Short mmCIF file of C-alpha atoms and ligand atoms in Angstrom, two decimals:
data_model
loop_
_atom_site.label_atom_id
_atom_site.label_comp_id
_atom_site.label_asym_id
_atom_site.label_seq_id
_atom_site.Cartn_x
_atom_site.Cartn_y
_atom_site.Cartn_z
CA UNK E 1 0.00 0.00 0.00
CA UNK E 2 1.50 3.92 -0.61
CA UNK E 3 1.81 5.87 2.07
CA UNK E 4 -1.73 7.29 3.11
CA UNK E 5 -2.76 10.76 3.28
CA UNK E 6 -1.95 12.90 6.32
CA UNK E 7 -4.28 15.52 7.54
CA UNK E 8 -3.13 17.07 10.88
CA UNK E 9 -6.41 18.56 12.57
CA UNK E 10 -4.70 19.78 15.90
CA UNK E 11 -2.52 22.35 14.70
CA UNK E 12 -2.67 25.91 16.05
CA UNK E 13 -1.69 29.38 15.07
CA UNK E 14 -1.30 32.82 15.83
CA UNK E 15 -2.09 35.39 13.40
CA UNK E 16 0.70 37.90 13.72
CA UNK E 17 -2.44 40.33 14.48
CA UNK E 18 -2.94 38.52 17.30
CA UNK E 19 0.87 38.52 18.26
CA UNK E 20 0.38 42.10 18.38
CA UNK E 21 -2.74 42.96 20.25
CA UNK E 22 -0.45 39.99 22.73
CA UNK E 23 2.31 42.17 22.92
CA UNK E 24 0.59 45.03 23.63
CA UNK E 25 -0.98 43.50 27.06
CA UNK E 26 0.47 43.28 30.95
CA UNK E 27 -2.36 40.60 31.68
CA UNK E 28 -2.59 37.39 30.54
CA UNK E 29 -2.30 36.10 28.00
CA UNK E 30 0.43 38.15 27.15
CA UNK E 31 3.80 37.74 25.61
CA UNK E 32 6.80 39.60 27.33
CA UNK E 33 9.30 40.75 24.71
CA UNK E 34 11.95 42.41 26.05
CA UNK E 35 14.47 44.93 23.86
CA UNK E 36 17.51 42.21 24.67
CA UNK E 37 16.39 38.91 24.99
CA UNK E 38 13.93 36.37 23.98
CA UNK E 39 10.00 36.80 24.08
CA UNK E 40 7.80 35.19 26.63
CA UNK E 41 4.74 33.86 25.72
CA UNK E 42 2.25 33.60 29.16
CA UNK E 43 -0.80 31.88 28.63
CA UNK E 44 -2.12 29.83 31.29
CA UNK E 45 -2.86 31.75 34.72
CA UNK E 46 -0.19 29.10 35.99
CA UNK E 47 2.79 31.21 34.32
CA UNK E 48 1.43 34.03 35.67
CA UNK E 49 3.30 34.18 39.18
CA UNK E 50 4.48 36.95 40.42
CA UNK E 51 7.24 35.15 42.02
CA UNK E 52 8.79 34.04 38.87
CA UNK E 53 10.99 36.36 37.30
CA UNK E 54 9.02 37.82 34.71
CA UNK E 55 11.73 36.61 31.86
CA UNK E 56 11.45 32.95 32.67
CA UNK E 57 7.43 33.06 33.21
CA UNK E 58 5.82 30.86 30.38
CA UNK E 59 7.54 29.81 27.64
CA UNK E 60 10.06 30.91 24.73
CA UNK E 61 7.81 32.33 21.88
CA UNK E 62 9.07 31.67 18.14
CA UNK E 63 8.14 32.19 14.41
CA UNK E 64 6.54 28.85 14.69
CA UNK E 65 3.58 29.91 16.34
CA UNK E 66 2.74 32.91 13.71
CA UNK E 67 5.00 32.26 10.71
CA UNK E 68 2.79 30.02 8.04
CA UNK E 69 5.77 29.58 6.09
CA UNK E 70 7.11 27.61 9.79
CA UNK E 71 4.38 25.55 9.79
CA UNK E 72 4.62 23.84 5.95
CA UNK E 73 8.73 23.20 6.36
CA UNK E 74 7.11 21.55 9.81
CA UNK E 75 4.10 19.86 7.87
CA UNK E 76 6.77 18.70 5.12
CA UNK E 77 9.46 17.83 7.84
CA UNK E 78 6.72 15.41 9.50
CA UNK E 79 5.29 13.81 6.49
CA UNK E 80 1.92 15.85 6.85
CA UNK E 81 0.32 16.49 3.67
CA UNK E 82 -3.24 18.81 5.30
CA UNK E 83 -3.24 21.13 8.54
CA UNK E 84 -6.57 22.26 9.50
CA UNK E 85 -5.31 24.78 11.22
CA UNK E 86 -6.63 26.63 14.52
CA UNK E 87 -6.25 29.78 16.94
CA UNK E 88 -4.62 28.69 20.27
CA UNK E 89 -5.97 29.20 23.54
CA UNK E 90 -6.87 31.31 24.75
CA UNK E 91 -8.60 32.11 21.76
CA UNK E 92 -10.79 35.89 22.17
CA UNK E 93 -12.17 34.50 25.72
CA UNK E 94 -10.49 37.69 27.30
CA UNK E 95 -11.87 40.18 25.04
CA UNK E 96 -13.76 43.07 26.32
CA UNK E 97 -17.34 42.84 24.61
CA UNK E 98 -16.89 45.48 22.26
CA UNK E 99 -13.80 44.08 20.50
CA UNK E 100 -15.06 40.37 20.43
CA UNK E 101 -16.93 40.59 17.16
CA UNK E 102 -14.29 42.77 14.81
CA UNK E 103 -11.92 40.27 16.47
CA UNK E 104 -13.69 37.28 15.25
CA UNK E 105 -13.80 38.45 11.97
CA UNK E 106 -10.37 39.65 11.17
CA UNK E 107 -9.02 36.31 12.62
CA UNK E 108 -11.51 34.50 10.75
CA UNK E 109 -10.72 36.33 7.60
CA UNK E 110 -7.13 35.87 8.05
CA UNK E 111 -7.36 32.44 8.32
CA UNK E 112 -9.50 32.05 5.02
CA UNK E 113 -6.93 34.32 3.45
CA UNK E 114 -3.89 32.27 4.67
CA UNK E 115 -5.52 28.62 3.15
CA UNK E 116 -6.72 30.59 -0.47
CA UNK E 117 -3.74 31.45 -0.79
CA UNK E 118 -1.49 28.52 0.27
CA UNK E 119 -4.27 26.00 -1.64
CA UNK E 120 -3.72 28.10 -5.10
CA UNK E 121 -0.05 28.30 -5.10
CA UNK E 122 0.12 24.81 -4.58
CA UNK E 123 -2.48 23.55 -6.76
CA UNK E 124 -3.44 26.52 -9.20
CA UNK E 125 -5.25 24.61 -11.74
CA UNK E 126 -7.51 23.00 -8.47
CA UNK E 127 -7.09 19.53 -10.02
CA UNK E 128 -4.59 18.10 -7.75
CA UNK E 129 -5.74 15.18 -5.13
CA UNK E 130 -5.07 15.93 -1.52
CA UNK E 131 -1.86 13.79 -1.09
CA UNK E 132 1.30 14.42 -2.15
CA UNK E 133 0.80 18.87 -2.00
CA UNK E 134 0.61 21.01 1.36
CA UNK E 135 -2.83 22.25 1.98
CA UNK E 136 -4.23 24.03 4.80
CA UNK E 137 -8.15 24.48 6.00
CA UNK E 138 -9.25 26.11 9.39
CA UNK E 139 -10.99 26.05 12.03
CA UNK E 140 -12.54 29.26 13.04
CA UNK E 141 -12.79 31.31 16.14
CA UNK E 142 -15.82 32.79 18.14
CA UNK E 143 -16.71 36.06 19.53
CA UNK E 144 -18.04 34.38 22.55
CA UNK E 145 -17.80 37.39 25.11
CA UNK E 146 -19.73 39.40 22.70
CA UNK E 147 -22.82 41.45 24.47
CA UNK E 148 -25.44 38.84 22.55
CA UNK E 149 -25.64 35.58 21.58
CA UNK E 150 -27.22 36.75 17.85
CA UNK E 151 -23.49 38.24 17.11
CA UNK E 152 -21.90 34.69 17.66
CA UNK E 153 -24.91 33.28 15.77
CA UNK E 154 -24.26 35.53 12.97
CA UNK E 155 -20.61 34.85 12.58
CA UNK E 156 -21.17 30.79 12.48
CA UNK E 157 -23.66 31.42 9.45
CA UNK E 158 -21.18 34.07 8.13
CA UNK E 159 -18.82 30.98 7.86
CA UNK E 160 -20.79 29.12 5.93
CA UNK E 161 -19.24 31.13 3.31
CA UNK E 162 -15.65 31.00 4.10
CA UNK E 163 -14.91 27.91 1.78
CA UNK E 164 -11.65 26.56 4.07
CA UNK E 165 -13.50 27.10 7.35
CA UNK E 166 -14.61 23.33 8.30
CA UNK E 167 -15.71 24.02 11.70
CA UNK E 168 -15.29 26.09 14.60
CA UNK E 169 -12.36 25.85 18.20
CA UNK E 170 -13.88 26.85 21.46
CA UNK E 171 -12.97 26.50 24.78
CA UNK E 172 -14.52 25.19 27.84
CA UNK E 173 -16.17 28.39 29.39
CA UNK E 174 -18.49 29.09 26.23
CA UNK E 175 -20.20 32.28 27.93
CA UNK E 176 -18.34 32.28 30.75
CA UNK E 177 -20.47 30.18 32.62
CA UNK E 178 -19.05 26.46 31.13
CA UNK E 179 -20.82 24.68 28.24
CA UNK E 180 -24.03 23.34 30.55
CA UNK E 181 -25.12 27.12 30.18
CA UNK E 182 -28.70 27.33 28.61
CA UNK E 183 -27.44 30.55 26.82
CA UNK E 184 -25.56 28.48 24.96
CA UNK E 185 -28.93 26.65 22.91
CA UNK E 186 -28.40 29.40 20.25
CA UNK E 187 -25.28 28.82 19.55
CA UNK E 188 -25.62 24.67 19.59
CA UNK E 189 -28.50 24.66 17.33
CA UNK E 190 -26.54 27.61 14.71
CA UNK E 191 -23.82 25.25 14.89
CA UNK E 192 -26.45 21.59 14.54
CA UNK E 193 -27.85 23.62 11.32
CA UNK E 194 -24.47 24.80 9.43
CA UNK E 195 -23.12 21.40 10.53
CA UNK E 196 -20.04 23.08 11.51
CA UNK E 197 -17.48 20.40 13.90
CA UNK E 198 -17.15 22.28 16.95
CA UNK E 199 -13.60 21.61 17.79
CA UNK E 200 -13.33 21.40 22.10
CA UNK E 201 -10.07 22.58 23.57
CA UNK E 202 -9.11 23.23 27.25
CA UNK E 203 -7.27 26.24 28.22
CA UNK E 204 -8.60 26.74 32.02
CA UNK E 205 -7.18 23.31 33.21
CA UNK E 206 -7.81 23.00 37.28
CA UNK E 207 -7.18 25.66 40.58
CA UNK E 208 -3.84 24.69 41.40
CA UNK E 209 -5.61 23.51 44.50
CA UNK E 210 -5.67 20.41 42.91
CA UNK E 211 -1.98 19.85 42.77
CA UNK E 212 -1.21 20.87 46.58
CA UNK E 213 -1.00 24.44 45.62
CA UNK E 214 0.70 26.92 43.26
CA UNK E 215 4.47 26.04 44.91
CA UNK E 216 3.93 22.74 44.13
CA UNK E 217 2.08 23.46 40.40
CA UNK E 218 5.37 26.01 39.66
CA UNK E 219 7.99 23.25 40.94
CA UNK E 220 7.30 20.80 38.48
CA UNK E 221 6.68 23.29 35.52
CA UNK E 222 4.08 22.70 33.17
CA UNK E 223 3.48 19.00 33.95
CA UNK E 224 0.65 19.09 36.27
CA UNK E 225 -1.61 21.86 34.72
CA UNK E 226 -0.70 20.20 31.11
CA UNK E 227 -0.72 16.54 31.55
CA UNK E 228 -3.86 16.38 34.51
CA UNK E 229 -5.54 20.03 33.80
CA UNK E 230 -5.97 20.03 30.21
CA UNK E 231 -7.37 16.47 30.19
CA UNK E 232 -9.70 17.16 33.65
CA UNK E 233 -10.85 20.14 31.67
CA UNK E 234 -12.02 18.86 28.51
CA UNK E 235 -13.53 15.55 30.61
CA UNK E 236 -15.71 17.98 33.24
CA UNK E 237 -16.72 20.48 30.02
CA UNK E 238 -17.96 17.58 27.58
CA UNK E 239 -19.70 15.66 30.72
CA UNK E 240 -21.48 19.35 31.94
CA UNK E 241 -22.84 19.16 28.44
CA UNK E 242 -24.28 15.56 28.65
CA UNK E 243 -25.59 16.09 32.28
CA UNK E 244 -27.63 19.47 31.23
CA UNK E 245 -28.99 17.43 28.06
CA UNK E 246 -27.26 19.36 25.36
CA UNK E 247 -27.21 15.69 22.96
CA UNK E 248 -30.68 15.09 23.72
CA UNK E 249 -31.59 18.84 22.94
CA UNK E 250 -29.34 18.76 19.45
CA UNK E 251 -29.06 15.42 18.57
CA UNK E 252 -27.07 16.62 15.56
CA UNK E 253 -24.02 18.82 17.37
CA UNK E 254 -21.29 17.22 16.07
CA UNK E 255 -17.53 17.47 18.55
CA UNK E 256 -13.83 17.24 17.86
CA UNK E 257 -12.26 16.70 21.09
CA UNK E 258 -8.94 17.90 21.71
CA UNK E 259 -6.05 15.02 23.21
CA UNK E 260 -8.37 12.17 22.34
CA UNK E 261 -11.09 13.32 24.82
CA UNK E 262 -8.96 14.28 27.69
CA UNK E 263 -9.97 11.04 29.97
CA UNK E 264 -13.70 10.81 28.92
CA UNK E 265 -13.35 7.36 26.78
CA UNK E 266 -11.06 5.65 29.87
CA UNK E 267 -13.92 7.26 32.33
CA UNK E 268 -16.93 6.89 29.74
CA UNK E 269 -18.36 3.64 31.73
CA UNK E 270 -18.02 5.25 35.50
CA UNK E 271 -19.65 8.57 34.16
CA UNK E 272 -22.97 6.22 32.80
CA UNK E 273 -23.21 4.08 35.72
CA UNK E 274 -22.99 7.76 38.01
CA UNK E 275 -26.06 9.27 35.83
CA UNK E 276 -28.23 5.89 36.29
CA UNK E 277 -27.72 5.37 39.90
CA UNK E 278 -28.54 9.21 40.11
CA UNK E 279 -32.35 10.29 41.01
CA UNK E 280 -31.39 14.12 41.74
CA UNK E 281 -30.73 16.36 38.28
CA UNK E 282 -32.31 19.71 39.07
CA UNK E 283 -32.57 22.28 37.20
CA UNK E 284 -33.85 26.20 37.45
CA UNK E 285 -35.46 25.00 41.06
CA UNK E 286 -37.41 21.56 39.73
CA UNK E 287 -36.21 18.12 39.34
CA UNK E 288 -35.69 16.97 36.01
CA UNK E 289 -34.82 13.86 33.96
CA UNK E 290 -31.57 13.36 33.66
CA UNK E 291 -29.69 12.68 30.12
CA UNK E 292 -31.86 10.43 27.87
CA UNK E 293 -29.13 9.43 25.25
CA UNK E 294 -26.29 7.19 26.90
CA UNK E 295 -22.86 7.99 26.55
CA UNK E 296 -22.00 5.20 24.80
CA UNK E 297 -24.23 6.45 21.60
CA UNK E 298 -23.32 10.20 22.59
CA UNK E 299 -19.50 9.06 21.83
CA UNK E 300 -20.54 7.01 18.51
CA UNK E 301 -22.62 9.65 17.02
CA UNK E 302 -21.61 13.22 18.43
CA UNK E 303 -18.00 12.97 19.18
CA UNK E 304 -15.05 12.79 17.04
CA UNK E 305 -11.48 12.10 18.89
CA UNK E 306 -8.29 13.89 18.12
CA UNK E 307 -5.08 11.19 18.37
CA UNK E 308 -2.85 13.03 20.54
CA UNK E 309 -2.57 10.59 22.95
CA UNK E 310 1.17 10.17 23.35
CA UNK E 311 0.24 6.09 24.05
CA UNK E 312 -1.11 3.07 23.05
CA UNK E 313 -3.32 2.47 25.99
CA UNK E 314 -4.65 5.52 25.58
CA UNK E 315 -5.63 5.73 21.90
CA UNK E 316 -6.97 1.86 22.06
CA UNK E 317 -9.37 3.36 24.88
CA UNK E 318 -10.06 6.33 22.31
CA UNK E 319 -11.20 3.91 19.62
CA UNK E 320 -12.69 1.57 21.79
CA UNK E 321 -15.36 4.19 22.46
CA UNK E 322 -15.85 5.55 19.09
CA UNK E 323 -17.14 1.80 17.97
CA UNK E 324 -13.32 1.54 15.93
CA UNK E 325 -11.53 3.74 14.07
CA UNK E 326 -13.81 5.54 12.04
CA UNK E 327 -14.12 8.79 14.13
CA UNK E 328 -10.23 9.32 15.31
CA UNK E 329 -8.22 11.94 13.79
CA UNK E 330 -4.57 12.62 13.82
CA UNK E 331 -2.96 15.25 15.29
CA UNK E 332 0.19 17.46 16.11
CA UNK E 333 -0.70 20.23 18.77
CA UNK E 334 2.01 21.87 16.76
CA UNK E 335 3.38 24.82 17.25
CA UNK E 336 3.38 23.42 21.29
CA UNK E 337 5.36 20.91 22.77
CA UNK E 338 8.79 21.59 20.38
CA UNK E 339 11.82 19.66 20.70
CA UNK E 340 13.70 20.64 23.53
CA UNK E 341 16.95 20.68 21.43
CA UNK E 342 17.74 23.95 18.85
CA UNK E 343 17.79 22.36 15.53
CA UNK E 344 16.53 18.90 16.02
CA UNK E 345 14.00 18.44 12.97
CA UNK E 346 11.66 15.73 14.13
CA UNK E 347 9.45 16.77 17.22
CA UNK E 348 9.48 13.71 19.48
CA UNK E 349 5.72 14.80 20.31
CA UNK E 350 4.56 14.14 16.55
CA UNK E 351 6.90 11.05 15.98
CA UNK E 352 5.00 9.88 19.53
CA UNK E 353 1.68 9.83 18.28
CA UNK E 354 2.82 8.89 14.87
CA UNK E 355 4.48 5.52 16.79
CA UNK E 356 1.34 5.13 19.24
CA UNK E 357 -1.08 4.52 15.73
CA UNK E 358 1.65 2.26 14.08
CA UNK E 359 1.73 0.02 17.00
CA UNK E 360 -1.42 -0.05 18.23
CA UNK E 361 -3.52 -0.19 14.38
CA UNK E 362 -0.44 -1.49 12.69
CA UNK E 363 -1.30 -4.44 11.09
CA UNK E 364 -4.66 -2.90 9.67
CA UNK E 365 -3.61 -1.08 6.83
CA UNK E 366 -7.12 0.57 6.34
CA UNK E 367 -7.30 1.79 9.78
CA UNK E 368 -3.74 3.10 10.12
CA UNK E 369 -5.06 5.22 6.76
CA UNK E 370 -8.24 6.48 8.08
CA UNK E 371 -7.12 7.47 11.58
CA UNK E 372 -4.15 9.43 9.79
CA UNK E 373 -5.80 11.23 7.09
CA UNK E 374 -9.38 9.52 5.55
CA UNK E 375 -11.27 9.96 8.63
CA UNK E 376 -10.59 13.74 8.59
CA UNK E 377 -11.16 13.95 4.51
CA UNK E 378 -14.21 12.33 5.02
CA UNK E 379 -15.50 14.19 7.81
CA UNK E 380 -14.46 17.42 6.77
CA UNK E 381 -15.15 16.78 3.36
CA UNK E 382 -11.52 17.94 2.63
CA UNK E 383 -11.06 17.12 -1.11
O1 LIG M 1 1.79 23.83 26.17
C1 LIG M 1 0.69 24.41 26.31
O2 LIG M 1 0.43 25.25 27.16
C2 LIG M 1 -0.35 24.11 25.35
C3 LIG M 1 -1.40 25.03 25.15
O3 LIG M 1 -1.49 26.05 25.78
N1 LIG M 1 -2.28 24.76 24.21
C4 LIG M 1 -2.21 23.66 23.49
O4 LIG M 1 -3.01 23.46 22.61
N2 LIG M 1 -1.26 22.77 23.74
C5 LIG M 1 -0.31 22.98 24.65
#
């Protein structure tokens, strides 16, 4: 068999509008660039600590997270022949209402631009197949603090006509109030009719409470809020949004979510047997049912899984729940998680996953060719 197809569908950027507006802010998320010396990029409250000197808070902040140009050598570098490419965390959450929308827009504009223009330099004549030529698509942004829900629900149907904009990233506050928020039925059923993937990514991971504290978060770096946060996050978000009904209300809301699901599909059976020994689901006062669809058939017909798993175990649980391997997706979480040498080429985090899907689907030829690339064609109807 040739090699298969590659599409990369967890793969983030900053515009280098973005990078600015960043720049120009003392709160995070900020980035810290300093006359002599390297620029800081501080994202996650975490890095924020006042007792870390302010030029070693965060992390070093390259072309790679801006610079398209970065990301093909990287895509070409790693065999990768589609990125559907994203905004990073922590996306416009922070935006003051006013800005949210013109924000949304410009990014989402950008990010149009930066795929027309890639696609038609590298396949001018449009008759090229997917494989074998760099191609980007996107995934577009929300202007979720916006003063109404109608401006959010006007920018998903404005995307309709963005033709590389295959779905949208959002992270796990929604309105601020976490994805079980009513508010939010707008914005599920825009996003049920346009049939736009709404890709789920953490950002808020857990109080360092959890970890014993923010001494004990700081001493060990970015291993606690990363590896236990991020996943805790994206679990508690997509399990708010069973609990309060949201798959029984739009049976059609279709998710990407990020690092195969956080630990939903290795905590998918304890989370089912906790809602039918339950009798208590209130809601506005009154006691209600709780979730009518299980989450076995939420996982086989809602949820898509990202493989950026970093691990065998983890990406057979990952398929396991999504009925085989029909709904997983690979993945980079490029520009994060770089090699920790200057000038290595391959990114032990890609060649990771890459190694997790060889030994785990192997044998399958058809599988190792749908998790790496078909699935996403398919589902994002890429060529
Ligand atoms: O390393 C990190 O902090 C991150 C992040 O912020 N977002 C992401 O997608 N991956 C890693």
């Amino acid at each position: 068999m040739s090699k298969p197809l590659v599409v990369d569908v967890h793969t983030h950027v900053y515009p280098p509008s973005y990078m600015a507006m960043l720049r120009a802010r003392k709160t995070v998320p900020y980035i810290h660039d300093p006359a002599n010396g390297e620029p800081r990029l501080i994202i996650l409250s975490s890095d924020d600590d006042p007792a870390i000197p302010i030029d070693q808070r965060g992390r070093p902040v390259d072309s790679s997270y801006s610079d398209i140009n970065v990301k093909l050598t990287f895509m070409q570098q790693h065999g990768i022949d589609s990125s559907v490419i994203s905004l990073a965390n922590p996306w416009l959450d922070f935006l003051d209402p006013s800005e949210a929308q013109e924000w949304a827009r410009r990014i989402n504009d950008d990010l149009e631009e930066t795929c027309a223009s890639i696609n038609q330099s590298n396949n001018p004549d449009k008759n090229l197949p997917l494989k074998g030529r760099s191609s980007l698509f996107a995934f577009a942004v929300l202007p979720l603090s916006a003063p109404g829900p109608d401006i959010i629900v006007d920018e998903i149907k404005r995307l309709k006509s963005l033709p590389h904009i295959r779905g949208v990233i959002m992270g796990t506050s929604g309105l601020g109030n976490g994805l079980d928020d009513e508010k939010l039925g707008p914005i599920w059923a825009a996003l049920e009719e346009t049939q736009l993937l709404l890709f789920l990514h953490p950002h808020y991971g857990l109080p360092n409470e959890a970890f014993g504290g923010a001494e004990v978060t700081s001493r060990y770096g970015h291993v606690l809020p990363l590896a236990l946060g991020f996943p805790l996050e994206t679990t508690i978000a997509v399990t708010r949004m069973l609990l309060s009904r949201v798959f029984d209300k739009f049976p059609r809301l279709q998710l990407l979510l990020a690092h195969s699901g956080g630990t939903l599909p290795f905590l998918a059976g304890r989370i089912e047997s906790c809602i039918m020994h339950e009798r208590n689901f209130v809601e506005n006062g009154g006691v209600v049912p709780g979730p009518q669809r299980s989450i076995w058939e939420v996982l086989k017909t809602n949820i898509f899984l990202d493989a950026v798993v970093y691990g065998v175990a983890g990406l057979k649980a990952a398929a396991t729940v999504g009925g085989g391997t029909d709904r997983l997706m690979f993945g980079t979480d490029h520009p994060f998680f770089p090699p920790l040498n200057e000038g290595d080429k391959e990114w032990l985090s890609v060649t990771t996953n890459y190694k997790a899907i060889d030994e785990n689907f192997g044998d399958e030829k058809e599988a190792v060719a749908a998790v790496l690339g078909g699935n996403a064609a398919r589902i994002l109807k890429l060529e």
